[in-house]
Amino acid sequence: MQWVDRGFVLAARPHGESAAVLELFTSEHGRHLGLVYGGQSPKRRASLQPGNAVEAKWRGRLPEHLGSFTLELLFAHAARLLDEPLRLLALSAAMALLSAGLPECEPAPDLFAATQGLLAALDEGDRWAPHYMVWEHRLLAALGFGLPRGVESDVRAGLRLTGRILLREVLAPQGRGLPAARKRLAILLERAGAEVPAASAAWAR
Amino acid sequence: MSELDALIELLAKLPGLGPRSARRAALYLLKRRERLMEPLAAALGEAAAAIRTCSLCGNLDTGEPCAICRDPEREASAICVVEDVADLWALERTRAFRGRYHVLGGTLSALDGVGPEDLTIARLLSRLERGQELILALGATVEGQTTAHYIAERVAGMGVTVSRLAQGVPIGGELDYLDDGTLTAALKARRAL
């Protein structure tokens, strides 16, 4: 069987000497894994950076098999953010949380749309921090821990709240902590003080 | 397990070799016992006994500190930070850098749980002196650049100049064949002619 879907690269781990096991967050198939032949080659590795948007064709004998991906890069989000320490951390944190939190092969269309919105906000560079906080609320909602809309307008307070819930309800039961990038993002945003805009407009998106 | 099976099993663990090619390599060695196999075994034993990790920079060498750290001709004013010894060797092949190195031993990774304490960042900070240049020669990947930003932030206020390698069009590269990410980075890092 096979399917074609759009998705975001969450992680690519080396497999053997030249292949990679790729983890994608796809629009219609949720978090899905597959083998990429030659995934460790310099050319392939550029498109397998976390956050990159790809069109993926998955092939496998049975749906529960690992199968393999063939990919086409749609948009290199990661390359655009390499010079931006905070936005790069936000991208890493979002992809690490999706990788750790989402169940396999369960579509989450609302969260996929929210992730598209977050990556667009990170690319634009303007008011991305409130969008990141709202995205974490949407991640929690997709995992069944929805909070009242607009519960926090202060980004730092909002991240403290979502961080606590993500840790307690999603990550700790798996024996994991908050990803290092997420922890560091929260610390740096706390340090940024008044420069972080309020989240009220981001809730509307 | 026979000696031959043990040899094949060990050879098959080398990069690029599987069980089949390991059998061929074992046979090749056995046919050239005096010319290749015995000198190779001796060289492996000597290398295993003599080569150490430099306590200053993390390079591999027989001396302690390593030849690069001991070399008085090397500029002490510049330290180039690399992820791995293979990267250090790649830079040495260019003969374009005459400073010293620091091998981090990896990059920060949110997914694999690699934090600053797992790398040699503390040792790097203890080596730095005011007025030095720190060149962050880390990969143009999310993890490489996250590590570079982290180090840049840690050394802020220490009186150290921080730079990093340029990213863009490779020598001999044609734009048509470049991936979007490299082209984006090249456009962002364009400079006046």
JSON list of C-alpha atoms in Angstrom, two decimals, chain B:
[
{"chain": "B", "resi": 1, "resn": "MET", "atom": "CA", "xyz": [33.83, -19.87, 17.64]},
{"chain": "B", "resi": 2, "resn": "SER", "atom": "CA", "xyz": [36.96, -20.38, 15.55]},
{"chain": "B", "resi": 3, "resn": "GLU", "atom": "CA", "xyz": [39.66, -17.72, 15.24]},
{"chain": "B", "resi": 4, "resn": "LEU", "atom": "CA", "xyz": [38.61, -17.13, 11.66]},
{"chain": "B", "resi": 5, "resn": "ASP", "atom": "CA", "xyz": [34.96, -16.59, 12.61]},
{"chain": "B", "resi": 6, "resn": "ALA", "atom": "CA", "xyz": [36.02, -14.19, 15.37]},
{"chain": "B", "resi": 7, "resn": "LEU", "atom": "CA", "xyz": [38.14, -12.23, 12.87]},
{"chain": "B", "resi": 8, "resn": "ILE", "atom": "CA", "xyz": [35.27, -12.04, 10.37]},
{"chain": "B", "resi": 9, "resn": "GLU", "atom": "CA", "xyz": [32.83, -10.98, 13.08]},
{"chain": "B", "resi": 10, "resn": "LEU", "atom": "CA", "xyz": [35.12, -8.17, 14.22]},
{"chain": "B", "resi": 11, "resn": "LEU", "atom": "CA", "xyz": [35.86, -7.00, 10.68]},
{"chain": "B", "resi": 12, "resn": "ALA", "atom": "CA", "xyz": [32.12, -6.91, 9.95]},
{"chain": "B", "resi": 13, "resn": "LYS", "atom": "CA", "xyz": [31.74, -4.27, 12.68]},
{"chain": "B", "resi": 14, "resn": "LEU", "atom": "CA", "xyz": [33.91, -1.80, 10.73]},
{"chain": "B", "resi": 15, "resn": "PRO", "atom": "CA", "xyz": [32.08, 0.95, 8.83]},
{"chain": "B", "resi": 16, "resn": "GLY", "atom": "CA", "xyz": [31.39, -0.03, 5.23]},
{"chain": "B", "resi": 17, "resn": "LEU", "atom": "CA", "xyz": [31.83, -3.76, 5.86]},
{"chain": "B", "resi": 18, "resn": "GLY", "atom": "CA", "xyz": [29.11, -6.36, 6.22]},
{"chain": "B", "resi": 19, "resn": "PRO", "atom": "CA", "xyz": [29.57, -10.11, 6.87]},
{"chain": "B", "resi": 20, "resn": "ARG", "atom": "CA", "xyz": [30.21, -10.83, 3.20]},
{"chain": "B", "resi": 21, "resn": "SER", "atom": "CA", "xyz": [32.82, -8.13, 2.66]},
{"chain": "B", "resi": 22, "resn": "ALA", "atom": "CA", "xyz": [34.35, -9.00, 6.06]},
{"chain": "B", "resi": 23, "resn": "ARG", "atom": "CA", "xyz": [34.91, -12.57, 4.80]},
{"chain": "B", "resi": 24, "resn": "ARG", "atom": "CA", "xyz": [36.63, -11.19, 1.70]},
{"chain": "B", "resi": 25, "resn": "ALA", "atom": "CA", "xyz": [38.79, -8.88, 3.82]},
{"chain": "B", "resi": 26, "resn": "ALA", "atom": "CA", "xyz": [39.75, -11.76, 6.15]},
{"chain": "B", "resi": 27, "resn": "LEU", "atom": "CA", "xyz": [40.71, -13.93, 3.18]},
{"chain": "B", "resi": 28, "resn": "TYR", "atom": "CA", "xyz": [42.70, -11.06, 1.66]},
{"chain": "B", "resi": 29, "resn": "LEU", "atom": "CA", "xyz": [44.59, -10.58, 4.92]},
{"chain": "B", "resi": 30, "resn": "LEU", "atom": "CA", "xyz": [45.29, -14.29, 5.35]},
{"chain": "B", "resi": 31, "resn": "LYS", "atom": "CA", "xyz": [46.73, -14.51, 1.85]},
{"chain": "B", "resi": 32, "resn": "ARG", "atom": "CA", "xyz": [49.09, -11.61, 2.69]},
{"chain": "B", "resi": 33, "resn": "ARG", "atom": "CA", "xyz": [50.01, -12.72, 6.18]},
{"chain": "B", "resi": 34, "resn": "GLU", "atom": "CA", "xyz": [53.54, -11.30, 6.39]},
{"chain": "B", "resi": 35, "resn": "ARG", "atom": "CA", "xyz": [53.14, -8.33, 4.08]},
{"chain": "B", "resi": 36, "resn": "LEU", "atom": "CA", "xyz": [49.86, -7.00, 5.51]},
{"chain": "B", "resi": 37, "resn": "MET", "atom": "CA", "xyz": [48.18, -8.99, 8.27]},
{"chain": "B", "resi": 38, "resn": "GLU", "atom": "CA", "xyz": [51.02, -9.05, 10.82]},
{"chain": "B", "resi": 39, "resn": "PRO", "atom": "CA", "xyz": [52.05, -5.39, 10.31]},
{"chain": "B", "resi": 40, "resn": "LEU", "atom": "CA", "xyz": [48.37, -4.40, 10.54]},
{"chain": "B", "resi": 41, "resn": "ALA", "atom": "CA", "xyz": [47.90, -6.35, 13.78]},
{"chain": "B", "resi": 42, "resn": "ALA", "atom": "CA", "xyz": [51.03, -4.74, 15.22]},
{"chain": "B", "resi": 43, "resn": "ALA", "atom": "CA", "xyz": [49.93, -1.25, 14.11]},
{"chain": "B", "resi": 44, "resn": "LEU", "atom": "CA", "xyz": [46.49, -1.76, 15.65]},
{"chain": "B", "resi": 45, "resn": "GLY", "atom": "CA", "xyz": [48.04, -2.86, 18.95]},
{"chain": "B", "resi": 46, "resn": "GLU", "atom": "CA", "xyz": [50.45, 0.07, 19.03]},
{"chain": "B", "resi": 47, "resn": "ALA", "atom": "CA", "xyz": [47.75, 2.58, 18.13]},
{"chain": "B", "resi": 48, "resn": "ALA", "atom": "CA", "xyz": [45.41, 1.22, 20.80]},
{"chain": "B", "resi": 49, "resn": "ALA", "atom": "CA", "xyz": [48.16, 1.48, 23.40]},
{"chain": "B", "resi": 50, "resn": "ALA", "atom": "CA", "xyz": [49.55, 4.88, 22.41]},
{"chain": "B", "resi": 51, "resn": "ILE", "atom": "CA", "xyz": [46.71, 7.08, 21.13]},
{"chain": "B", "resi": 52, "resn": "ARG", "atom": "CA", "xyz": [44.95, 9.14, 23.76]},
{"chain": "B", "resi": 53, "resn": "THR", "atom": "CA", "xyz": [42.35, 11.91, 23.83]},
{"chain": "B", "resi": 54, "resn": "CYS", "atom": "CA", "xyz": [44.02, 15.28, 24.43]},
{"chain": "B", "resi": 55, "resn": "SER", "atom": "CA", "xyz": [42.93, 16.63, 27.80]},
{"chain": "B", "resi": 56, "resn": "LEU", "atom": "CA", "xyz": [42.97, 20.22, 26.46]},
{"chain": "B", "resi": 57, "resn": "CYS", "atom": "CA", "xyz": [41.23, 20.07, 23.09]},
{"chain": "B", "resi": 58, "resn": "GLY", "atom": "CA", "xyz": [39.83, 16.54, 22.74]},
{"chain": "B", "resi": 59, "resn": "ASN", "atom": "CA", "xyz": [41.93, 15.67, 19.67]},
{"chain": "B", "resi": 60, "resn": "LEU", "atom": "CA", "xyz": [43.34, 12.15, 19.25]},
{"chain": "B", "resi": 61, "resn": "ASP", "atom": "CA", "xyz": [47.13, 11.91, 19.44]},
{"chain": "B", "resi": 62, "resn": "THR", "atom": "CA", "xyz": [49.97, 9.94, 21.00]},
{"chain": "B", "resi": 63, "resn": "GLY", "atom": "CA", "xyz": [51.22, 12.97, 22.97]},
{"chain": "B", "resi": 64, "resn": "GLU", "atom": "CA", "xyz": [49.58, 14.67, 25.90]},
{"chain": "B", "resi": 65, "resn": "PRO", "atom": "CA", "xyz": [48.71, 17.45, 25.16]},
{"chain": "B", "resi": 66, "resn": "CYS", "atom": "CA", "xyz": [48.35, 16.74, 21.44]},
{"chain": "B", "resi": 67, "resn": "ALA", "atom": "CA", "xyz": [50.77, 17.95, 18.74]},
{"chain": "B", "resi": 68, "resn": "ILE", "atom": "CA", "xyz": [48.47, 20.85, 17.80]},
{"chain": "B", "resi": 69, "resn": "CYS", "atom": "CA", "xyz": [48.17, 22.10, 21.38]},
{"chain": "B", "resi": 70, "resn": "ARG", "atom": "CA", "xyz": [51.97, 21.75, 21.87]},
{"chain": "B", "resi": 71, "resn": "ASP", "atom": "CA", "xyz": [52.92, 23.47, 18.59]},
{"chain": "B", "resi": 72, "resn": "PRO", "atom": "CA", "xyz": [54.36, 26.94, 19.44]},
{"chain": "B", "resi": 73, "resn": "GLU", "atom": "CA", "xyz": [53.85, 28.03, 15.81]},
{"chain": "B", "resi": 74, "resn": "ARG", "atom": "CA", "xyz": [50.09, 27.76, 16.22]},
{"chain": "B", "resi": 75, "resn": "GLU", "atom": "CA", "xyz": [48.21, 30.95, 17.02]},
{"chain": "B", "resi": 76, "resn": "ALA", "atom": "CA", "xyz": [46.90, 30.80, 20.57]},
{"chain": "B", "resi": 77, "resn": "SER", "atom": "CA", "xyz": [44.59, 33.72, 19.82]},
{"chain": "B", "resi": 78, "resn": "ALA", "atom": "CA", "xyz": [42.07, 31.64, 17.83]},
{"chain": "B", "resi": 79, "resn": "ILE", "atom": "CA", "xyz": [40.19, 28.52, 18.91]},
{"chain": "B", "resi": 80, "resn": "CYS", "atom": "CA", "xyz": [38.10, 26.66, 16.37]},
{"chain": "B", "resi": 81, "resn": "VAL", "atom": "CA", "xyz": [35.24, 24.65, 17.90]},
{"chain": "B", "resi": 82, "resn": "VAL", "atom": "CA", "xyz": [34.32, 21.46, 16.04]},
{"chain": "B", "resi": 83, "resn": "GLU", "atom": "CA", "xyz": [31.81, 18.70, 16.74]},
{"chain": "B", "resi": 84, "resn": "ASP", "atom": "CA", "xyz": [34.07, 15.74, 16.21]},
{"chain": "B", "resi": 85, "resn": "VAL", "atom": "CA", "xyz": [37.72, 14.77, 15.58]},
{"chain": "B", "resi": 86, "resn": "ALA", "atom": "CA", "xyz": [36.76, 14.00, 11.95]},
{"chain": "B", "resi": 87, "resn": "ASP", "atom": "CA", "xyz": [35.83, 17.69, 11.54]},
{"chain": "B", "resi": 88, "resn": "LEU", "atom": "CA", "xyz": [39.19, 18.72, 13.02]},
{"chain": "B", "resi": 89, "resn": "TRP", "atom": "CA", "xyz": [40.97, 16.50, 10.48]},
{"chain": "B", "resi": 90, "resn": "ALA", "atom": "CA", "xyz": [38.86, 17.99, 7.66]},
{"chain": "B", "resi": 91, "resn": "LEU", "atom": "CA", "xyz": [39.89, 21.52, 8.67]},
{"chain": "B", "resi": 92, "resn": "GLU", "atom": "CA", "xyz": [43.54, 20.48, 9.04]},
{"chain": "B", "resi": 93, "resn": "ARG", "atom": "CA", "xyz": [43.50, 19.10, 5.49]},
{"chain": "B", "resi": 94, "resn": "THR", "atom": "CA", "xyz": [42.67, 22.58, 4.21]},
{"chain": "B", "resi": 95, "resn": "ARG", "atom": "CA", "xyz": [45.81, 24.10, 5.87]},
{"chain": "B", "resi": 96, "resn": "ALA", "atom": "CA", "xyz": [43.77, 27.28, 6.04]},
{"chain": "B", "resi": 97, "resn": "PHE", "atom": "CA", "xyz": [43.63, 27.51, 9.82]},
{"chain": "B", "resi": 98, "resn": "ARG", "atom": "CA", "xyz": [46.71, 27.90, 12.03]},
{"chain": "B", "resi": 99, "resn": "GLY", "atom": "CA", "xyz": [45.02, 28.30, 15.39]},
{"chain": "B", "resi": 100, "resn": "ARG", "atom": "CA", "xyz": [43.99, 25.71, 17.96]},
{"chain": "B", "resi": 101, "resn": "TYR", "atom": "CA", "xyz": [40.93, 23.51, 18.20]},
{"chain": "B", "resi": 102, "resn": "HIS", "atom": "CA", "xyz": [38.33, 22.37, 20.65]},
{"chain": "B", "resi": 103, "resn": "VAL", "atom": "CA", "xyz": [36.38, 19.14, 20.05]},
{"chain": "B", "resi": 104, "resn": "LEU", "atom": "CA", "xyz": [32.90, 19.31, 21.59]},
{"chain": "B", "resi": 105, "resn": "GLY", "atom": "CA", "xyz": [32.12, 15.61, 21.27]},
{"chain": "B", "resi": 106, "resn": "GLY", "atom": "CA", "xyz": [28.68, 16.16, 19.71]},
{"chain": "B", "resi": 107, "resn": "THR", "atom": "CA", "xyz": [25.95, 18.77, 19.52]},
{"chain": "B", "resi": 108, "resn": "LEU", "atom": "CA", "xyz": [23.01, 19.66, 21.73]},
{"chain": "B", "resi": 109, "resn": "SER", "atom": "CA", "xyz": [20.01, 17.54, 20.79]},
{"chain": "B", "resi": 110, "resn": "ALA", "atom": "CA", "xyz": [16.49, 18.03, 22.09]},
{"chain": "B", "resi": 111, "resn": "LEU", "atom": "CA", "xyz": [15.38, 14.68, 20.70]},
{"chain": "B", "resi": 112, "resn": "ASP", "atom": "CA", "xyz": [18.28, 12.56, 21.89]},
{"chain": "B", "resi": 113, "resn": "GLY", "atom": "CA", "xyz": [18.50, 14.32, 25.25]},
{"chain": "B", "resi": 114, "resn": "VAL", "atom": "CA", "xyz": [22.05, 15.63, 24.76]},
{"chain": "B", "resi": 115, "resn": "GLY", "atom": "CA", "xyz": [22.54, 18.62, 27.06]},
{"chain": "B", "resi": 116, "resn": "PRO", "atom": "CA", "xyz": [25.47, 21.02, 27.66]},
{"chain": "B", "resi": 117, "resn": "GLU", "atom": "CA", "xyz": [26.78, 18.78, 30.46]},
{"chain": "B", "resi": 118, "resn": "ASP", "atom": "CA", "xyz": [27.22, 15.94, 27.95]},
{"chain": "B", "resi": 119, "resn": "LEU", "atom": "CA", "xyz": [29.60, 18.03, 25.82]},
{"chain": "B", "resi": 120, "resn": "THR", "atom": "CA", "xyz": [32.98, 19.60, 26.64]},
{"chain": "B", "resi": 121, "resn": "ILE", "atom": "CA", "xyz": [31.53, 23.13, 26.84]},
{"chain": "B", "resi": 122, "resn": "ALA", "atom": "CA", "xyz": [32.71, 23.68, 30.45]},
{"chain": "B", "resi": 123, "resn": "ARG", "atom": "CA", "xyz": [36.27, 22.77, 29.44]},
{"chain": "B", "resi": 124, "resn": "LEU", "atom": "CA", "xyz": [36.03, 25.15, 26.47]},
{"chain": "B", "resi": 125, "resn": "LEU", "atom": "CA", "xyz": [34.92, 28.02, 28.72]},
{"chain": "B", "resi": 126, "resn": "SER", "atom": "CA", "xyz": [37.84, 27.35, 31.07]},
{"chain": "B", "resi": 127, "resn": "ARG", "atom": "CA", "xyz": [40.29, 27.59, 28.12]},
{"chain": "B", "resi": 128, "resn": "LEU", "atom": "CA", "xyz": [39.07, 30.95, 26.87]},
{"chain": "B", "resi": 129, "resn": "GLU", "atom": "CA", "xyz": [40.98, 34.16, 27.51]},
{"chain": "B", "resi": 130, "resn": "ARG", "atom": "CA", "xyz": [40.01, 37.77, 26.88]},
{"chain": "B", "resi": 131, "resn": "GLY", "atom": "CA", "xyz": [40.87, 38.92, 23.35]},
{"chain": "B", "resi": 132, "resn": "GLN", "atom": "CA", "xyz": [40.74, 35.47, 21.73]},
{"chain": "B", "resi": 133, "resn": "GLU", "atom": "CA", "xyz": [38.65, 34.62, 18.68]},
{"chain": "B", "resi": 134, "resn": "LEU", "atom": "CA", "xyz": [36.28, 31.69, 18.96]},
{"chain": "B", "resi": 135, "resn": "ILE", "atom": "CA", "xyz": [35.36, 30.18, 15.58]},
{"chain": "B", "resi": 136, "resn": "LEU", "atom": "CA", "xyz": [32.25, 28.01, 15.76]},
{"chain": "B", "resi": 137, "resn": "ALA", "atom": "CA", "xyz": [32.78, 25.49, 12.95]},
{"chain": "B", "resi": 138, "resn": "LEU", "atom": "CA", "xyz": [29.64, 23.46, 13.61]},
{"chain": "B", "resi": 139, "resn": "GLY", "atom": "CA", "xyz": [27.30, 21.86, 11.10]},
{"chain": "B", "resi": 140, "resn": "ALA", "atom": "CA", "xyz": [24.67, 23.92, 9.27]},
{"chain": "B", "resi": 141, "resn": "THR", "atom": "CA", "xyz": [21.97, 21.86, 10.94]},
{"chain": "B", "resi": 142, "resn": "VAL", "atom": "CA", "xyz": [19.34, 22.75, 13.51]},
{"chain": "B", "resi": 143, "resn": "GLU", "atom": "CA", "xyz": [21.34, 20.95, 16.21]},
{"chain": "B", "resi": 144, "resn": "GLY", "atom": "CA", "xyz": [24.70, 22.38, 15.10]},
{"chain": "B", "resi": 145, "resn": "GLN", "atom": "CA", "xyz": [23.45, 25.95, 15.05]},
{"chain": "B", "resi": 146, "resn": "THR", "atom": "CA", "xyz": [21.48, 25.56, 18.30]},
{"chain": "B", "resi": 147, "resn": "THR", "atom": "CA", "xyz": [24.79, 24.51, 19.88]},
{"chain": "B", "resi": 148, "resn": "ALA", "atom": "CA", "xyz": [26.59, 27.46, 18.27]},
{"chain": "B", "resi": 149, "resn": "HIS", "atom": "CA", "xyz": [24.01, 29.94, 19.63]},
{"chain": "B", "resi": 150, "resn": "TYR", "atom": "CA", "xyz": [24.25, 28.35, 23.07]},
{"chain": "B", "resi": 151, "resn": "ILE", "atom": "CA", "xyz": [28.05, 28.69, 23.15]},
{"chain": "B", "resi": 152, "resn": "ALA", "atom": "CA", "xyz": [27.87, 32.27, 21.82]},
{"chain": "B", "resi": 153, "resn": "GLU", "atom": "CA", "xyz": [25.48, 33.11, 24.63]},
{"chain": "B", "resi": 154, "resn": "ARG", "atom": "CA", "xyz": [27.68, 31.47, 27.27]},
{"chain": "B", "resi": 155, "resn": "VAL", "atom": "CA", "xyz": [30.81, 33.37, 26.19]},
{"chain": "B", "resi": 156, "resn": "ALA", "atom": "CA", "xyz": [29.03, 36.74, 25.92]},
{"chain": "B", "resi": 157, "resn": "GLY", "atom": "CA", "xyz": [30.76, 39.18, 28.25]},
{"chain": "B", "resi": 158, "resn": "MET", "atom": "CA", "xyz": [34.04, 37.23, 28.35]},
{"chain": "B", "resi": 159, "resn": "GLY", "atom": "CA", "xyz": [35.76, 39.59, 25.90]},
{"chain": "B", "resi": 160, "resn": "VAL", "atom": "CA", "xyz": [35.95, 36.92, 23.20]},
{"chain": "B", "resi": 161, "resn": "THR", "atom": "CA", "xyz": [35.18, 37.55, 19.52]},
{"chain": "B", "resi": 162, "resn": "VAL", "atom": "CA", "xyz": [32.77, 34.90, 18.23]},
{"chain": "B", "resi": 163, "resn": "SER", "atom": "CA", "xyz": [32.52, 33.99, 14.55]},
{"chain": "B", "resi": 164, "resn": "ARG", "atom": "CA", "xyz": [31.19, 31.06, 12.62]},
{"chain": "B", "resi": 165, "resn": "LEU", "atom": "CA", "xyz": [31.73, 29.46, 9.24]},
{"chain": "B", "resi": 166, "resn": "ALA", "atom": "CA", "xyz": [29.89, 30.95, 6.27]},
{"chain": "B", "resi": 167, "resn": "GLN", "atom": "CA", "xyz": [27.07, 28.99, 4.68]},
{"chain": "B", "resi": 168, "resn": "GLY", "atom": "CA", "xyz": [26.24, 29.03, 1.01]},
{"chain": "B", "resi": 169, "resn": "VAL", "atom": "CA", "xyz": [27.23, 27.98, -2.49]},
{"chain": "B", "resi": 170, "resn": "PRO", "atom": "CA", "xyz": [30.00, 25.34, -2.51]},
{"chain": "B", "resi": 171, "resn": "ILE", "atom": "CA", "xyz": [33.04, 25.75, -4.77]},
{"chain": "B", "resi": 172, "resn": "GLY", "atom": "CA", "xyz": [32.05, 24.33, -8.18]},
{"chain": "B", "resi": 173, "resn": "GLY", "atom": "CA", "xyz": [28.38, 24.41, -7.23]},
{"chain": "B", "resi": 174, "resn": "GLU", "atom": "CA", "xyz": [25.71, 25.47, -9.70]},
{"chain": "B", "resi": 175, "resn": "LEU", "atom": "CA", "xyz": [22.63, 27.22, -8.37]},
{"chain": "B", "resi": 176, "resn": "ASP", "atom": "CA", "xyz": [20.29, 24.98, -10.32]},
{"chain": "B", "resi": 177, "resn": "TYR", "atom": "CA", "xyz": [21.48, 21.93, -8.37]},
{"chain": "B", "resi": 178, "resn": "LEU", "atom": "CA", "xyz": [21.46, 23.46, -4.88]},
{"chain": "B", "resi": 179, "resn": "ASP", "atom": "CA", "xyz": [18.78, 22.62, -2.35]},
{"chain": "B", "resi": 180, "resn": "ASP", "atom": "CA", "xyz": [16.43, 25.39, -1.23]},
{"chain": "B", "resi": 181, "resn": "GLY", "atom": "CA", "xyz": [17.93, 25.59, 2.26]},
{"chain": "B", "resi": 182, "resn": "THR", "atom": "CA", "xyz": [21.47, 26.18, 1.00]},
{"chain": "B", "resi": 183, "resn": "LEU", "atom": "CA", "xyz": [20.27, 28.79, -1.49]},
{"chain": "B", "resi": 184, "resn": "THR", "atom": "CA", "xyz": [18.30, 30.58, 1.24]},
{"chain": "B", "resi": 185, "resn": "ALA", "atom": "CA", "xyz": [21.37, 30.62, 3.51]},
{"chain": "B", "resi": 186, "resn": "ALA", "atom": "CA", "xyz": [23.56, 31.84, 0.63]},
{"chain": "B", "resi": 187, "resn": "LEU", "atom": "CA", "xyz": [21.18, 34.69, -0.16]},
{"chain": "B", "resi": 188, "resn": "LYS", "atom": "CA", "xyz": [21.01, 35.71, 3.50]},
{"chain": "B", "resi": 189, "resn": "ALA", "atom": "CA", "xyz": [24.82, 35.67, 3.79]},
{"chain": "B", "resi": 190, "resn": "ARG", "atom": "CA", "xyz": [25.48, 37.57, 0.51]},
{"chain": "B", "resi": 191, "resn": "ARG", "atom": "CA", "xyz": [28.24, 40.16, 0.61]},
{"chain": "B", "resi": 192, "resn": "ALA", "atom": "CA", "xyz": [29.20, 43.23, -1.38]},
{"chain": "B", "resi": 193, "resn": "LEU", "atom": "CA", "xyz": [31.59, 42.84, -4.30]}
]
